[in-house]
PDB file of C-alpha atoms in Angstrom:
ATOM      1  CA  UNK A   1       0.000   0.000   0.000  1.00  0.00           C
ATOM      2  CA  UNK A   2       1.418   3.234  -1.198  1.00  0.00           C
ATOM      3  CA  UNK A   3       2.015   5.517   1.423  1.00  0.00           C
ATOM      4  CA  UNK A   4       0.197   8.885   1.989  1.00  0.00           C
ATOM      5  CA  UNK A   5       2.921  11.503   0.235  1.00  0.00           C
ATOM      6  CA  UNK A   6       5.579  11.743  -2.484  1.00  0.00           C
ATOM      7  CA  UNK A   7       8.853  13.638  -2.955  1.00  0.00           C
ATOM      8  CA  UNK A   8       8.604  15.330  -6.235  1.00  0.00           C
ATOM      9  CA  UNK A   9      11.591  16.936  -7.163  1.00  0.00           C
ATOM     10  CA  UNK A  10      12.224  17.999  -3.705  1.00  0.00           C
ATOM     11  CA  UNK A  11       8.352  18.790  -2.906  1.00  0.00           C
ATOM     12  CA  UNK A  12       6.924  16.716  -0.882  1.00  0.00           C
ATOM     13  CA  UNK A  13       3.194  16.498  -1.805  1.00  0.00           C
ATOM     14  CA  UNK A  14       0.287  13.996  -1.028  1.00  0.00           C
ATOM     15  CA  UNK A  15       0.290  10.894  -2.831  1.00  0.00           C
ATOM     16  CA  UNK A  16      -3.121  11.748  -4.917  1.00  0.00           C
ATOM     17  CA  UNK A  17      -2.383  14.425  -5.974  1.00  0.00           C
ATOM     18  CA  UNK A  18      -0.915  14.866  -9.788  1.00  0.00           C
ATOM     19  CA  UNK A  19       2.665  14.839  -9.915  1.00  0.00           C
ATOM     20  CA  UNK A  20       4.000  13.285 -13.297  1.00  0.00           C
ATOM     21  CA  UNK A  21       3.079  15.154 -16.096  1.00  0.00           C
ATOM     22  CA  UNK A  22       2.051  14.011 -19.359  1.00  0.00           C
ATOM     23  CA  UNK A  23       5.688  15.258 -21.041  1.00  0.00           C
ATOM     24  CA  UNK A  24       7.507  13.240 -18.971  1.00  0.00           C
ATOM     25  CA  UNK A  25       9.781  11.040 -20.669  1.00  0.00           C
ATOM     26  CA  UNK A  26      10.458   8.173 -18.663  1.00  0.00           C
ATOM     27  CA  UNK A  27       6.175   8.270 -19.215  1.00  0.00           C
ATOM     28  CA  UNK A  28       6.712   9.101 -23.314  1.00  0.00           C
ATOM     29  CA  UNK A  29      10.232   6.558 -23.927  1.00  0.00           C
ATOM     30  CA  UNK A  30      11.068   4.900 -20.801  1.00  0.00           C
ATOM     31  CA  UNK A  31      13.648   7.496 -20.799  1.00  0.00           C
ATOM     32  CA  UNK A  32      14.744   7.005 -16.991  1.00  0.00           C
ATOM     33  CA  UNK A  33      16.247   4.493 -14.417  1.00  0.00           C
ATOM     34  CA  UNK A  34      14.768   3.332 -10.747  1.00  0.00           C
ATOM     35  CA  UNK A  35      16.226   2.617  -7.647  1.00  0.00           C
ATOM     36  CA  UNK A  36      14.220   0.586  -4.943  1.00  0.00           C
ATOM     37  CA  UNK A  37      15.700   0.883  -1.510  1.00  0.00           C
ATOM     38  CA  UNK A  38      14.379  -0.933   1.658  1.00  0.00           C
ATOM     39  CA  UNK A  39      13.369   0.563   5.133  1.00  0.00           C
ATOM     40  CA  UNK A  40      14.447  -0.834   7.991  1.00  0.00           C
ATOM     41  CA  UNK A  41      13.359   0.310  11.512  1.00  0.00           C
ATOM     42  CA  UNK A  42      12.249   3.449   9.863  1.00  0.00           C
ATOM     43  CA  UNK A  43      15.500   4.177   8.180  1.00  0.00           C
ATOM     44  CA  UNK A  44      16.534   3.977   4.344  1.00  0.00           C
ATOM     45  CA  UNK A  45      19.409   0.935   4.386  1.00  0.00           C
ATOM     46  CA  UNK A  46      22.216   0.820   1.481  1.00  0.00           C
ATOM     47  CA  UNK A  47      21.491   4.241   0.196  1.00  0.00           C
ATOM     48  CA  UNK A  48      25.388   4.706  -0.741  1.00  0.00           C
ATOM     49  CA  UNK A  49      25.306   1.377  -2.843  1.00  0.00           C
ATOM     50  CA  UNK A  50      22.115   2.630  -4.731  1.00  0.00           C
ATOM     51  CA  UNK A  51      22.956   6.602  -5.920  1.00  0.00           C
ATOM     52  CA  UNK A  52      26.009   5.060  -7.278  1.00  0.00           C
ATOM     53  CA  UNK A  53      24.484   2.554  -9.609  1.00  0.00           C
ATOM     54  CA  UNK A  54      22.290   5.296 -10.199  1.00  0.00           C
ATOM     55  CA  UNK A  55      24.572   7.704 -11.084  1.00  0.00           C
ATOM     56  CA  UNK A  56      26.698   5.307 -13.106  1.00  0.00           C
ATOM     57  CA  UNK A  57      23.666   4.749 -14.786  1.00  0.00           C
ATOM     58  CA  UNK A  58      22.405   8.093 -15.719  1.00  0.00           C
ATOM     59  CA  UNK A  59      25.913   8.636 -17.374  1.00  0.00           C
ATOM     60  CA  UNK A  60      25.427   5.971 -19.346  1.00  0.00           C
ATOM     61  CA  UNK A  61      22.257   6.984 -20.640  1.00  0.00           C
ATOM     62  CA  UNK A  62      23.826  10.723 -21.254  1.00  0.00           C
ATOM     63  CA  UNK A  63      21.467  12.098 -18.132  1.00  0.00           C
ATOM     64  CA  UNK A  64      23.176  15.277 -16.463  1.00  0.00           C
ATOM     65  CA  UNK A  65      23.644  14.629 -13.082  1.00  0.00           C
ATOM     66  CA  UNK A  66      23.739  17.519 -10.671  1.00  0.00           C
ATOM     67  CA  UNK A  67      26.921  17.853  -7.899  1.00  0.00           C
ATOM     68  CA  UNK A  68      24.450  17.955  -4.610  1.00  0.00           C
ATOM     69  CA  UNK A  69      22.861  14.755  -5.822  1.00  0.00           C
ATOM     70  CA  UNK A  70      24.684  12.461  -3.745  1.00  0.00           C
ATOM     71  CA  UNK A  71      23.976   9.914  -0.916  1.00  0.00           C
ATOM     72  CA  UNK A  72      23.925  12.216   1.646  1.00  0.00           C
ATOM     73  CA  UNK A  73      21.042  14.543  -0.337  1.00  0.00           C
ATOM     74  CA  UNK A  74      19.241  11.471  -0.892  1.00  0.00           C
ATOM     75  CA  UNK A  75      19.360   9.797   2.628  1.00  0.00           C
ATOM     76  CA  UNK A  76      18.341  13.386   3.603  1.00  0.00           C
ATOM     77  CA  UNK A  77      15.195  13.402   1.308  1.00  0.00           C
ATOM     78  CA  UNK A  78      14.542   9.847   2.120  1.00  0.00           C
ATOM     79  CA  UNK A  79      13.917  10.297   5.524  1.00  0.00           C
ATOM     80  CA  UNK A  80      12.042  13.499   5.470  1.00  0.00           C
ATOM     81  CA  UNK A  81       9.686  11.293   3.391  1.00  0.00           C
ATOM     82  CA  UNK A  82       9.727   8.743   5.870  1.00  0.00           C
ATOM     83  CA  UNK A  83       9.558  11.568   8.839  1.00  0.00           C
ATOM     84  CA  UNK A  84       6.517  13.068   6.807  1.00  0.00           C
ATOM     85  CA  UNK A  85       4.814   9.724   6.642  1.00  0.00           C
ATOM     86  CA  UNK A  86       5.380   8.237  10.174  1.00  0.00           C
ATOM     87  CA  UNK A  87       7.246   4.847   9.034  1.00  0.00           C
ATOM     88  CA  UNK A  88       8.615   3.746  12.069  1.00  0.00           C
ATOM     89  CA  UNK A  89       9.444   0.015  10.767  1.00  0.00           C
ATOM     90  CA  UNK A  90       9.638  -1.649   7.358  1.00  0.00           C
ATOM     91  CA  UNK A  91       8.886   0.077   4.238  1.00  0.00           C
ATOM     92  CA  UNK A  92      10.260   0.750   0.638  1.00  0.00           C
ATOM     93  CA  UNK A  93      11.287   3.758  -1.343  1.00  0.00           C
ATOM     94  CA  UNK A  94      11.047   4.126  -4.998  1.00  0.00           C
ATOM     95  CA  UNK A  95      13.319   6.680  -6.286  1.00  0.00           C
ATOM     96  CA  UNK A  96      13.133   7.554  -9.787  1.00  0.00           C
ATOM     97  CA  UNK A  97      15.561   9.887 -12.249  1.00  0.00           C
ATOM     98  CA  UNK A  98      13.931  10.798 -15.186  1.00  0.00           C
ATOM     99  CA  UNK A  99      15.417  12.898 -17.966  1.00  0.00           C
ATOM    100  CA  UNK A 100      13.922  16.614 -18.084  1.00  0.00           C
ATOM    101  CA  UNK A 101      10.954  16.756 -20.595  1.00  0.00           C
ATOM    102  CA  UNK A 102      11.649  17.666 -24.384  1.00  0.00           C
ATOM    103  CA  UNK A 103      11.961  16.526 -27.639  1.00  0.00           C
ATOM    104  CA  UNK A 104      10.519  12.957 -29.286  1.00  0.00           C
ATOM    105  CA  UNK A 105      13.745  10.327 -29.667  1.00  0.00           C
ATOM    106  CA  UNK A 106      15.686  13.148 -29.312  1.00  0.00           C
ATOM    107  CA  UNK A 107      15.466  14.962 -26.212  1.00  0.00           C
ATOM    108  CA  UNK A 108      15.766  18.822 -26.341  1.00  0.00           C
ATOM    109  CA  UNK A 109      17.767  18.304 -23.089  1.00  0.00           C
ATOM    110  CA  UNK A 110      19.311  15.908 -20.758  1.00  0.00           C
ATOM    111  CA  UNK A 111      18.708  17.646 -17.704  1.00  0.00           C
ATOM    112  CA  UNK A 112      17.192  14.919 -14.713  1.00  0.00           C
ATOM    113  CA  UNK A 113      14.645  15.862 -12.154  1.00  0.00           C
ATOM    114  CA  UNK A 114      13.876  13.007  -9.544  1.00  0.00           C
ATOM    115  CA  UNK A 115      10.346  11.352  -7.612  1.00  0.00           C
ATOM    116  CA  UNK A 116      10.414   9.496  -4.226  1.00  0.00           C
ATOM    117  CA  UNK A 117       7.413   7.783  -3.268  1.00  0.00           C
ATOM    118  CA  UNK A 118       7.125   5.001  -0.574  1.00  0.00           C
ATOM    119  CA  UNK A 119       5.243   1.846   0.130  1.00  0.00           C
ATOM    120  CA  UNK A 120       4.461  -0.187   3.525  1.00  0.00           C
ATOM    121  CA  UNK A 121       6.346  -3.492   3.744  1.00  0.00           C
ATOM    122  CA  UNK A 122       5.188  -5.973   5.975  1.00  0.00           C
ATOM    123  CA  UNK A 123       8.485  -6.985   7.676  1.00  0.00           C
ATOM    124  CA  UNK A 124      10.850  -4.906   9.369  1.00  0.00           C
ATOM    125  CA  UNK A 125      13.929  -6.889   8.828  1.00  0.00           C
ATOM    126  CA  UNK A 126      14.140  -9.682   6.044  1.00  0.00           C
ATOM    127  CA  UNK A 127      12.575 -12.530   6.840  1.00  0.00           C
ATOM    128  CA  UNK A 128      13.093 -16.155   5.090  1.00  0.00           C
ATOM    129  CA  UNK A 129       9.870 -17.324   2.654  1.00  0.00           C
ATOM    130  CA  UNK A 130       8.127 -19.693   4.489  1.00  0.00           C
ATOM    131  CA  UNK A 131       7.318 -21.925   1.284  1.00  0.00           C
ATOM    132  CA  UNK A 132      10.300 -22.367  -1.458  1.00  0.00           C
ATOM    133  CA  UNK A 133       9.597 -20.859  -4.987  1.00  0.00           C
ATOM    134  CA  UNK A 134       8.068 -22.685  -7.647  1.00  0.00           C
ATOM    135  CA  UNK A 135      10.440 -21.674 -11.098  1.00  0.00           C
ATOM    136  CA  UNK A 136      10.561 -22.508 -14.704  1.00  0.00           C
ATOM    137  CA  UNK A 137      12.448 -20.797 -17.536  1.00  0.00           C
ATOM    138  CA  UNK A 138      11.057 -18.165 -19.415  1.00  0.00           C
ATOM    139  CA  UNK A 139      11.851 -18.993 -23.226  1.00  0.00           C
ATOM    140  CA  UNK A 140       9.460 -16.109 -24.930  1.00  0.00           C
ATOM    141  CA  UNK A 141      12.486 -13.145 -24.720  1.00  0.00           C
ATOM    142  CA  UNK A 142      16.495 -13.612 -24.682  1.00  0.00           C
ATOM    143  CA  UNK A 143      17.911 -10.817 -22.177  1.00  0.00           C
ATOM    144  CA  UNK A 144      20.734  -9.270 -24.710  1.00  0.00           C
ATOM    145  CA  UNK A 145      23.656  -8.069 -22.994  1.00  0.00           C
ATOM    146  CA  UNK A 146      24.512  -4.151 -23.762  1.00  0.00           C
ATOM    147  CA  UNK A 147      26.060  -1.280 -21.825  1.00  0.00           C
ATOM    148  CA  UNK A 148      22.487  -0.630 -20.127  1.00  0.00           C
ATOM    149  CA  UNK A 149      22.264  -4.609 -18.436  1.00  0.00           C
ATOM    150  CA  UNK A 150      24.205  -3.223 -15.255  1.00  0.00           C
ATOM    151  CA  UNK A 151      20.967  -0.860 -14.434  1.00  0.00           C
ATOM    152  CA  UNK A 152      17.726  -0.535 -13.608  1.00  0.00           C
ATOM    153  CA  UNK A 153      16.309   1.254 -16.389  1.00  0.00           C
ATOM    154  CA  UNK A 154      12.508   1.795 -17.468  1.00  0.00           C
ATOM    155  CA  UNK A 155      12.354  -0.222 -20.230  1.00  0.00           C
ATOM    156  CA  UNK A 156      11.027  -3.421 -18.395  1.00  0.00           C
ATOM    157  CA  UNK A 157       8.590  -5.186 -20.579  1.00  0.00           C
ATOM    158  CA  UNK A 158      10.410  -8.278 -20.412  1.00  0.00           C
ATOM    159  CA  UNK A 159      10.508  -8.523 -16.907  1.00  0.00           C
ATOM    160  CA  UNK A 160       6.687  -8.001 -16.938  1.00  0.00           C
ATOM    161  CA  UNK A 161       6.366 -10.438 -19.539  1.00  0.00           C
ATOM    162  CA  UNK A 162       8.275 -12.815 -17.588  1.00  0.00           C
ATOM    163  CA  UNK A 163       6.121 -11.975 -14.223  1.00  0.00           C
ATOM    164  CA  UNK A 164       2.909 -12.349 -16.287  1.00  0.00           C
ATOM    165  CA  UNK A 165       3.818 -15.848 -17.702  1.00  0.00           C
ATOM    166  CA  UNK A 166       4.812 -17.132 -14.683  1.00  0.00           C
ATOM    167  CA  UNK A 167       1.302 -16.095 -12.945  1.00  0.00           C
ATOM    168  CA  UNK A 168       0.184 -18.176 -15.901  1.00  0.00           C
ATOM    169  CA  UNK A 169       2.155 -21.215 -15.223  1.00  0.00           C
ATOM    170  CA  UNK A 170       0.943 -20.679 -11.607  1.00  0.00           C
ATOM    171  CA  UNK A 171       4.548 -20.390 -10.540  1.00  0.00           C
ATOM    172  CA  UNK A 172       6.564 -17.778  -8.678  1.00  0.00           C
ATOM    173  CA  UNK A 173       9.112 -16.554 -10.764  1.00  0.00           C
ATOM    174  CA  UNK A 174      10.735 -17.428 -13.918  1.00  0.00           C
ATOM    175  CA  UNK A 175      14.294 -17.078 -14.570  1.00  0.00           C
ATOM    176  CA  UNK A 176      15.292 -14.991 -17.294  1.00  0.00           C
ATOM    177  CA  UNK A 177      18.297 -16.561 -20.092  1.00  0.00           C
ATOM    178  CA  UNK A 178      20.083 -14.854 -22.377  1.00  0.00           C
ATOM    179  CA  UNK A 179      20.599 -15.576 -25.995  1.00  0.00           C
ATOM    180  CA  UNK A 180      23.429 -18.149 -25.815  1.00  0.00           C
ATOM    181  CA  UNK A 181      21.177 -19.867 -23.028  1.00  0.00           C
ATOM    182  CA  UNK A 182      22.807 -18.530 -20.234  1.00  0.00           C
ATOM    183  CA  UNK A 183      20.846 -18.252 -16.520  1.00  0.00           C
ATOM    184  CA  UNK A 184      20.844 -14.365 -16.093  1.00  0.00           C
ATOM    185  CA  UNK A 185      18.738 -13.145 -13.283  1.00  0.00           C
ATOM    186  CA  UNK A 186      14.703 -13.538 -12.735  1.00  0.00           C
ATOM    187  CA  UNK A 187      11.935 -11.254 -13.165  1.00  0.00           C
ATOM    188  CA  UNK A 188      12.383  -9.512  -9.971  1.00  0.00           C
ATOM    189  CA  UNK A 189      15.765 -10.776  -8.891  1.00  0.00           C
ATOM    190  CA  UNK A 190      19.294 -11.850  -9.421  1.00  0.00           C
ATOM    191  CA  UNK A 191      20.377 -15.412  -8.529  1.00  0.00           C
ATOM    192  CA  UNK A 192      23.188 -17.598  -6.483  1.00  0.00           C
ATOM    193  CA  UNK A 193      23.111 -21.734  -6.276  1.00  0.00           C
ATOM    194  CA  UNK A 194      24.966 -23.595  -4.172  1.00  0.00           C
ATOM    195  CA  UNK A 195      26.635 -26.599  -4.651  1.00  0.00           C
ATOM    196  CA  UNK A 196      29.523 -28.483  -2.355  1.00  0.00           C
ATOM    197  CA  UNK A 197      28.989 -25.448  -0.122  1.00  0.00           C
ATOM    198  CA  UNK A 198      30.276 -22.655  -2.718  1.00  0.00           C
ATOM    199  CA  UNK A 199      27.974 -19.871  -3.839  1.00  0.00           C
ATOM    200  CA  UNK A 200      27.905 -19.599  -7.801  1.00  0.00           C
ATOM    201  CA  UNK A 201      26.373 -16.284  -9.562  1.00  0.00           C
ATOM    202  CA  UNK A 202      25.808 -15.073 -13.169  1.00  0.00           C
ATOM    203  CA  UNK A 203      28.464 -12.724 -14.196  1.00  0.00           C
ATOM    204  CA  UNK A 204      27.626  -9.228 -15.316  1.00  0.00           C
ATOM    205  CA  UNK A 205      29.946 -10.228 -18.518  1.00  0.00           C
ATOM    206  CA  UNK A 206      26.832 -12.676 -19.287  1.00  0.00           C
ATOM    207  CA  UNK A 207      24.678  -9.538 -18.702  1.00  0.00           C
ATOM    208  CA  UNK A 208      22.453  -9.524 -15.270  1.00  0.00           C
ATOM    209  CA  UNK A 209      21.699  -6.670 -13.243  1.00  0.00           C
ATOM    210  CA  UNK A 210      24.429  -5.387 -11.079  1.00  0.00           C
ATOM    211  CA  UNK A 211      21.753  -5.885  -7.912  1.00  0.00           C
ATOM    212  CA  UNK A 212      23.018  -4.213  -4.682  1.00  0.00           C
ATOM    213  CA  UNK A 213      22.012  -7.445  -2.384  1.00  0.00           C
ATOM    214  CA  UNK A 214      23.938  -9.246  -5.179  1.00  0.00           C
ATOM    215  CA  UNK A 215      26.940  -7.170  -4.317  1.00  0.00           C
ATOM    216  CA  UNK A 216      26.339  -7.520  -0.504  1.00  0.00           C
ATOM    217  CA  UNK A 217      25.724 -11.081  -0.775  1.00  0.00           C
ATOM    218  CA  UNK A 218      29.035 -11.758  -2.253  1.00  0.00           C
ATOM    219  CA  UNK A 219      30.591  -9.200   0.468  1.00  0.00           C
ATOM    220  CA  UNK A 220      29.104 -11.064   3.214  1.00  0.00           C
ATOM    221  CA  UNK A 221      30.561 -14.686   1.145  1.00  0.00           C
ATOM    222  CA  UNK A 222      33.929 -13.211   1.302  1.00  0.00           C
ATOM    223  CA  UNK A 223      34.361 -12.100   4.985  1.00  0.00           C
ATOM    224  CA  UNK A 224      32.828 -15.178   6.265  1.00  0.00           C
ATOM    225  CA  UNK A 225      35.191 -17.447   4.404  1.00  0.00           C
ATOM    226  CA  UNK A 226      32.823 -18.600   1.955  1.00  0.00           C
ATOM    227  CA  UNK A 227      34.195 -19.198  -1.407  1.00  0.00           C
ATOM    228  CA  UNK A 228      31.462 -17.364  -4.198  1.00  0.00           C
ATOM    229  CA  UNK A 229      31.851 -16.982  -8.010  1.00  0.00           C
ATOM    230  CA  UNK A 230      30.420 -15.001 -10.149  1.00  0.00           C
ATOM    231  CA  UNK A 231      30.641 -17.431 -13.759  1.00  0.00           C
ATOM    232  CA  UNK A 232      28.130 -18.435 -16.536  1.00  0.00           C
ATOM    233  CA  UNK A 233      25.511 -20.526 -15.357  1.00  0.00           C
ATOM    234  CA  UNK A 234      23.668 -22.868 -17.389  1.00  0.00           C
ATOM    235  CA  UNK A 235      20.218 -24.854 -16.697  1.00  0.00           C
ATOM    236  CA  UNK A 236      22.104 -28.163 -16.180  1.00  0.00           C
ATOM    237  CA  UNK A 237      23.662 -26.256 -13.246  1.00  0.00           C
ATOM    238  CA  UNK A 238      20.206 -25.403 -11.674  1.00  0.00           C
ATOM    239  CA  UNK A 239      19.557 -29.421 -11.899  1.00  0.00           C
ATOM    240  CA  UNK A 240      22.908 -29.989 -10.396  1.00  0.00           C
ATOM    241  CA  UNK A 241      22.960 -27.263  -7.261  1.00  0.00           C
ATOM    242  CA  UNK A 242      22.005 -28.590  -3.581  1.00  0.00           C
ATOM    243  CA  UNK A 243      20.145 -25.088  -3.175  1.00  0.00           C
ATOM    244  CA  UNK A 244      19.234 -21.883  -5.178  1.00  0.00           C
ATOM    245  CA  UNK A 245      18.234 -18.807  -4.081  1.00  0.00           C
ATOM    246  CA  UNK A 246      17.226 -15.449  -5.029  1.00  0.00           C
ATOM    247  CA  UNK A 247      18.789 -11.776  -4.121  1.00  0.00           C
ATOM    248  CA  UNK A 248      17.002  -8.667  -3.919  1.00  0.00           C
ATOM    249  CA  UNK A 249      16.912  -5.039  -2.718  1.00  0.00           C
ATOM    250  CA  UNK A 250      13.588  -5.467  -0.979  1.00  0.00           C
ATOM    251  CA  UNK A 251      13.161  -8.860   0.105  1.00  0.00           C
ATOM    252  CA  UNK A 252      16.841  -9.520   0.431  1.00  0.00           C
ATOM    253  CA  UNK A 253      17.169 -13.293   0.051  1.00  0.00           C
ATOM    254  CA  UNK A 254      14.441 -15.950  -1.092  1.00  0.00           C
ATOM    255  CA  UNK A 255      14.887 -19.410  -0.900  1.00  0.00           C
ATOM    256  CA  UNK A 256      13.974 -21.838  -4.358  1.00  0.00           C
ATOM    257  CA  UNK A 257      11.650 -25.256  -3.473  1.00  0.00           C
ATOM    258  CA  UNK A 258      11.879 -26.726  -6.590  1.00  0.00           C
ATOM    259  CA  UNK A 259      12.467 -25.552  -9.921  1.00  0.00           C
ATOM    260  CA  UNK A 260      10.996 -28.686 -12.743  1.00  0.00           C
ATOM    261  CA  UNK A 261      11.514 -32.012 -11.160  1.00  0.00           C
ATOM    262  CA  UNK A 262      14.329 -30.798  -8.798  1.00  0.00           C
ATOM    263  CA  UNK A 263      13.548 -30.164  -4.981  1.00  0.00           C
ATOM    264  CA  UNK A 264      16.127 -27.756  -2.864  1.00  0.00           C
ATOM    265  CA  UNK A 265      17.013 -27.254   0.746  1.00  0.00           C
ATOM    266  CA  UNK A 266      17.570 -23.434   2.146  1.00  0.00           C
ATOM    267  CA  UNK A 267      20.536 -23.880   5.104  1.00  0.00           C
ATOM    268  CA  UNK A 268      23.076 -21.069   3.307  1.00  0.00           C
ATOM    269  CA  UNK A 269      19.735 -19.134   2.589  1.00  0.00           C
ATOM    270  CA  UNK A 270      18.607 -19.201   6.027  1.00  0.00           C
ATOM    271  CA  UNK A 271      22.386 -18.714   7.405  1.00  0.00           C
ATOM    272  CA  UNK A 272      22.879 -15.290   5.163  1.00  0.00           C
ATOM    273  CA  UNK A 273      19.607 -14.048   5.979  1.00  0.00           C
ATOM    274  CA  UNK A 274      21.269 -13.893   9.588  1.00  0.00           C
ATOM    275  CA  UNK A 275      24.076 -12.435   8.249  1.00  0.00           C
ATOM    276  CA  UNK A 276      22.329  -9.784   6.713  1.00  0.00           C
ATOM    277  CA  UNK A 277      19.912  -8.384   9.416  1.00  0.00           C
ATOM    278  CA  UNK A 278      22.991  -8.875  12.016  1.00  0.00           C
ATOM    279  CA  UNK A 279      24.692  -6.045   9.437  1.00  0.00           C
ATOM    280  CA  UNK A 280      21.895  -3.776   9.553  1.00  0.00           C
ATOM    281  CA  UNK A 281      21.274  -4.034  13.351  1.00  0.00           C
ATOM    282  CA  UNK A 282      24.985  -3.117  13.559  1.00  0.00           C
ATOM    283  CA  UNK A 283      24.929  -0.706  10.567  1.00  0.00           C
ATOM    284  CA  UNK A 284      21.926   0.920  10.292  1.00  0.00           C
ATOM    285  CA  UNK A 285      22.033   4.061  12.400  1.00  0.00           C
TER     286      UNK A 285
END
């Protein structure tokens, strides 16, 4: 449930009331990227990690990005936004750089203005998924690797392709492959499997998402001795792994059930979901 007011541009206005307007061109073209960032005990968690994909990514799609717009500006804005809503616990935060209206293909400018808007979440810290994921593969789109894979841009159709089939499967997620076959990342998420106790992720040279609880994941692999990968992954690996699960910003770590005819157990997901909220109780202040 989206929460009563929005941060438009550094106005903070109520939710309802119209703040995208019809020449905006991440509304027009896609022409924008996202960043979802989690709450936790009323506080915005990994906000360095996410304005610097952000920013990496708005260079890359030749967006001007102003000198104040930094974590600190951002945390700042966050929690005003939180402070103006009352979130006390678990929530998340959509923030959203657009590129400053203009133009058709070509825009007129590349000037950025930005939107925060926030959402209750039902957990305060992450919690592991009671019941394991039922996945498939989604064949219908190839992911094709280019200079934008690293981000979260707005051109998402095949993500909500891929959601949308898997509803239709009756299944939870499907993952997404790229064109030579590879195991990329999911609809919503990017993905680790286990196997002889070493994690094993899809490297961004194969073109997934450079997630942030990807990058934390692996962080957390490395300074608790556990050996982690990041390599091409094919489906005969998925068949092959003890356990698989699934990283994100929001939920942080899901745990796989079964994926075909293949059943998994969720000890290393349930061992760094520990991990993760002991970091956050330490870090987030």
């Amino acid at each position: 449930m989206s929460l009563p007011y929005v941060n438009n541009n550094g106005k903070i206005i109520p939710f309802d009331s119209p703040s995208i307007s019809s020449s905006n061109r991440a509304h027009l073209f896609g022409d924008g990227l996202f960043e979802s960032i989690r709450i936790i005990n009323g506080k915005p968690i990994n906000v360095s990690n996410h304005i610097s994909r952000i920013k990496d990514g708005a260079n890359a799609l030749k967006i001007e990005w102003p000198d104040k717009f930094d974590s600190d500006f951002f945390t700042k804005e966050i929690k005003n936004l939180i402070e103006k809503s009352n979130v006390q616990s678990g929530a998340r935060c959509r923030l959203s750089i657009d590129r400053s209206p203009g133009g058709t293909f070509l825009p007129i400018t590349n000037g950025c203005s930005y939107h925060l808007e926030m959402q209750h979440f039902p957990e305060n810290y992450f919690e592991l998924n009671p019941v394991g994921l039922k996945v498939d593969i989604y064949q219908d789109i190839k992911l094709q690797k280019n200079f934008l894979s690293l981000f979260k841009t707005k051109n998402c159709l095949p993500y909500v392709m891929a959601a949308i089939k898997a509803q239709e499967k009756n299944l939870d997620d499907l993952f997404m492959i790229n064109e030579k076959g590879q195991i990329i990342e999911t609809s919503n998420s990017n993905v680790f499997i286990v196997h002889n106790g070493v994690l094993y992720t899809p490297s961004l040279d194969d073109g997934c998402l450079a997630g942030t609880m990807r990058m934390q994941v692996i962080n957390l692999a490395i300074s608790n001795k556990i050996k982690v990968y990041e390599c091409s992954i094919m489906p005969q690996n998925l068949l092959s792994a003890e356990e698989i699960f699934l990283t994100n910003a929001i939920k942080g770590l899901q745990w796989i059930g079964s994926f075909r005819s293949k059943d998994y157990s969720n000890s290393m997901t349930r061992r760094f979901i520990v991990l993760l909220n002991e970091y956050w109780k330490k870090n987030n202040h």
